[in-house]
Amino acid sequence: MPKGLLVLLVLIAVVIVYTIARVVSLNRLSQQQWEEVDKSKLKEWDDDDTWD
């Protein structure tokens, strides 16, 4: 296998791992922020109405 191809595959693998780690990190941050929200002030929407 050419050395350049190996370097390219390693670089692609690093980018994929970094992207997955970043998404997981941002998801945890989002969950933490959602837990800190004062849910008593959220507005309830009537989206469940049928359009008859």
Tab-separated table of N, CA and C in Angstrom:
chain	number	residue	atom	x	y	z
A	1	MET	N	0.855	-1.170	0.000
A	1	MET	CA	0.000	0.000	0.000
A	1	MET	C	0.907	1.242	0.000
A	2	PRO	N	0.620	2.199	-0.854
A	2	PRO	CA	1.439	3.415	-0.905
A	2	PRO	C	1.391	4.182	0.418
A	3	LYS	N	2.500	4.784	0.770
A	3	LYS	CA	2.599	5.517	2.039
A	3	LYS	C	1.617	6.690	2.076
A	4	GLY	N	1.437	7.352	0.950
A	4	GLY	CA	0.516	8.485	0.896
A	4	GLY	C	-0.917	8.074	1.189
A	5	LEU	N	-1.306	6.897	0.713
A	5	LEU	CA	-2.654	6.405	0.962
A	5	LEU	C	-2.857	6.095	2.441
A	6	LEU	N	-1.836	5.525	3.071
A	6	LEU	CA	-1.915	5.216	4.500
A	6	LEU	C	-2.061	6.497	5.321
A	7	VAL	N	-1.291	7.507	4.968
A	7	VAL	CA	-1.377	8.799	5.663
A	7	VAL	C	-2.770	9.396	5.488
A	8	LEU	N	-3.311	9.321	4.290
A	8	LEU	CA	-4.637	9.848	4.013
A	8	LEU	C	-5.702	9.106	4.820
A	9	LEU	N	-5.618	7.794	4.889
A	9	LEU	CA	-6.590	7.009	5.654
A	9	LEU	C	-6.506	7.320	7.149
A	10	VAL	N	-5.301	7.504	7.660
A	10	VAL	CA	-5.129	7.873	9.072
A	10	VAL	C	-5.723	9.249	9.327
A	11	LEU	N	-5.493	10.180	8.432
A	11	LEU	CA	-6.044	11.529	8.578
A	11	LEU	C	-7.576	11.495	8.570
A	12	ILE	N	-8.154	10.729	7.674
A	12	ILE	CA	-9.614	10.601	7.615
A	12	ILE	C	-10.144	9.977	8.900
A	13	ALA	N	-9.461	8.961	9.422
A	13	ALA	CA	-9.881	8.319	10.670
A	13	ALA	C	-9.832	9.306	11.837
A	14	VAL	N	-8.794	10.130	11.893
A	14	VAL	CA	-8.666	11.122	12.961
A	14	VAL	C	-9.803	12.136	12.880
A	15	VAL	N	-10.133	12.589	11.684
A	15	VAL	CA	-11.226	13.549	11.518
A	15	VAL	C	-12.557	12.933	11.952
A	16	ILE	N	-12.790	11.685	11.607
A	16	ILE	CA	-14.043	11.013	11.989
A	16	ILE	C	-14.131	10.864	13.504
A	17	VAL	N	-13.048	10.439	14.137
A	17	VAL	CA	-13.042	10.275	15.595
A	17	VAL	C	-13.246	11.622	16.278
A	18	TYR	N	-12.585	12.672	15.782
A	18	TYR	CA	-12.750	14.011	16.363
A	18	TYR	C	-14.194	14.476	16.227
A	19	THR	N	-14.802	14.261	15.078
A	19	THR	CA	-16.178	14.691	14.846
A	19	THR	C	-17.140	13.968	15.784
A	20	ILE	N	-16.969	12.673	15.943
A	20	ILE	CA	-17.840	11.907	16.840
A	20	ILE	C	-17.659	12.375	18.281
A	21	ALA	N	-16.421	12.609	18.701
A	21	ALA	CA	-16.161	13.091	20.058
A	21	ALA	C	-16.785	14.466	20.278
A	22	ARG	N	-16.712	15.316	19.283
A	22	ARG	CA	-17.288	16.673	19.399
A	22	ARG	C	-18.815	16.615	19.509
A	23	VAL	N	-19.441	15.763	18.718
A	23	VAL	CA	-20.900	15.623	18.763
A	23	VAL	C	-21.339	15.089	20.124
A	24	VAL	N	-20.638	14.095	20.643
A	24	VAL	CA	-20.980	13.542	21.957
A	24	VAL	C	-20.805	14.608	23.034
A	25	SER	N	-19.736	15.376	22.946
A	25	SER	CA	-19.481	16.441	23.920
A	25	SER	C	-20.586	17.499	23.888
A	26	LEU	N	-20.963	17.932	22.688
A	26	LEU	CA	-22.011	18.944	22.568
A	26	LEU	C	-23.367	18.398	23.014
A	27	ASN	N	-23.608	17.111	22.790
A	27	ASN	CA	-24.852	16.503	23.236
A	27	ASN	C	-24.922	16.496	24.761
A	28	ARG	N	-23.818	16.167	25.415
A	28	ARG	CA	-23.792	16.179	26.889
A	28	ARG	C	-24.013	17.590	27.422
A	29	LEU	N	-23.389	18.583	26.789
A	29	LEU	CA	-23.573	19.970	27.201
A	29	LEU	C	-25.031	20.385	27.037
A	30	SER	N	-25.646	19.986	25.926
A	30	SER	CA	-27.044	20.309	25.680
A	30	SER	C	-27.944	19.684	26.745
A	31	GLN	N	-27.691	18.437	27.082
A	31	GLN	CA	-28.490	17.765	28.110
A	31	GLN	C	-28.324	18.459	29.461
A	32	GLN	N	-27.106	18.872	29.782
A	32	GLN	CA	-26.848	19.564	31.039
A	32	GLN	C	-27.599	20.900	31.081
A	33	GLN	N	-27.555	21.642	29.986
A	33	GLN	CA	-28.252	22.927	29.939
A	33	GLN	C	-29.757	22.733	30.031
A	34	TRP	N	-30.289	21.679	29.415
A	34	TRP	CA	-31.721	21.416	29.467
A	34	TRP	C	-32.153	21.095	30.895
A	35	GLU	N	-31.307	20.390	31.643
A	35	GLU	CA	-31.638	20.073	33.031
A	35	GLU	C	-31.666	21.333	33.903
A	36	GLU	N	-30.907	22.356	33.528
A	36	GLU	CA	-30.836	23.588	34.309
A	36	GLU	C	-31.946	24.580	33.959
A	37	VAL	N	-32.726	24.314	32.929
A	37	VAL	CA	-33.772	25.240	32.498
A	37	VAL	C	-34.925	25.223	33.502
A	38	ASP	N	-35.471	26.401	33.772
A	38	ASP	CA	-36.659	26.505	34.621
A	38	ASP	C	-37.859	26.121	33.768
A	39	LYS	N	-38.269	24.887	33.845
A	39	LYS	CA	-39.311	24.361	32.973
A	39	LYS	C	-40.701	24.899	33.321
A	40	SER	N	-40.825	25.537	34.472
A	40	SER	CA	-42.124	26.099	34.842
A	40	SER	C	-42.471	27.304	33.967
A	41	LYS	N	-41.480	27.900	33.326
A	41	LYS	CA	-41.729	29.078	32.500
A	41	LYS	C	-41.891	28.736	31.023
A	42	LEU	N	-41.836	27.449	30.678
A	42	LEU	CA	-42.014	27.057	29.291
A	42	LEU	C	-43.485	27.169	28.906
A	43	LYS	N	-43.738	27.626	27.705
A	43	LYS	CA	-45.099	27.772	27.222
A	43	LYS	C	-45.578	26.453	26.635
A	44	GLU	N	-46.799	26.098	26.925
A	44	GLU	CA	-47.372	24.893	26.348
A	44	GLU	C	-48.109	25.268	25.070
A	45	TRP	N	-47.818	24.555	24.003
A	45	TRP	CA	-48.432	24.813	22.706
A	45	TRP	C	-49.517	23.804	22.441
A	46	ASP	N	-50.519	24.212	21.721
A	46	ASP	CA	-51.610	23.324	21.371
A	46	ASP	C	-51.388	22.765	19.973
A	47	ASP	N	-50.281	22.078	19.774
A	47	ASP	CA	-49.943	21.522	18.464
A	47	ASP	C	-50.661	20.218	18.174
A	48	ASP	N	-51.285	19.667	19.182
A	48	ASP	CA	-51.939	18.376	18.992
A	48	ASP	C	-53.342	18.507	18.410
A	49	ASP	N	-53.765	19.724	18.083
A	49	ASP	CA	-55.095	19.911	17.500
A	49	ASP	C	-55.159	19.299	16.105
A	50	THR	N	-56.273	18.705	15.812
A	50	THR	CA	-56.456	18.169	14.462
A	50	THR	C	-56.904	19.300	13.532
A	51	TRP	N	-56.660	19.145	12.261
A	51	TRP	CA	-56.955	20.188	11.276
A	51	TRP	C	-58.238	19.861	10.510
A	52	ASP	N	-59.227	19.361	11.192
A	52	ASP	CA	-60.476	18.966	10.536
A	52	ASP	C	-61.235	20.138	9.987
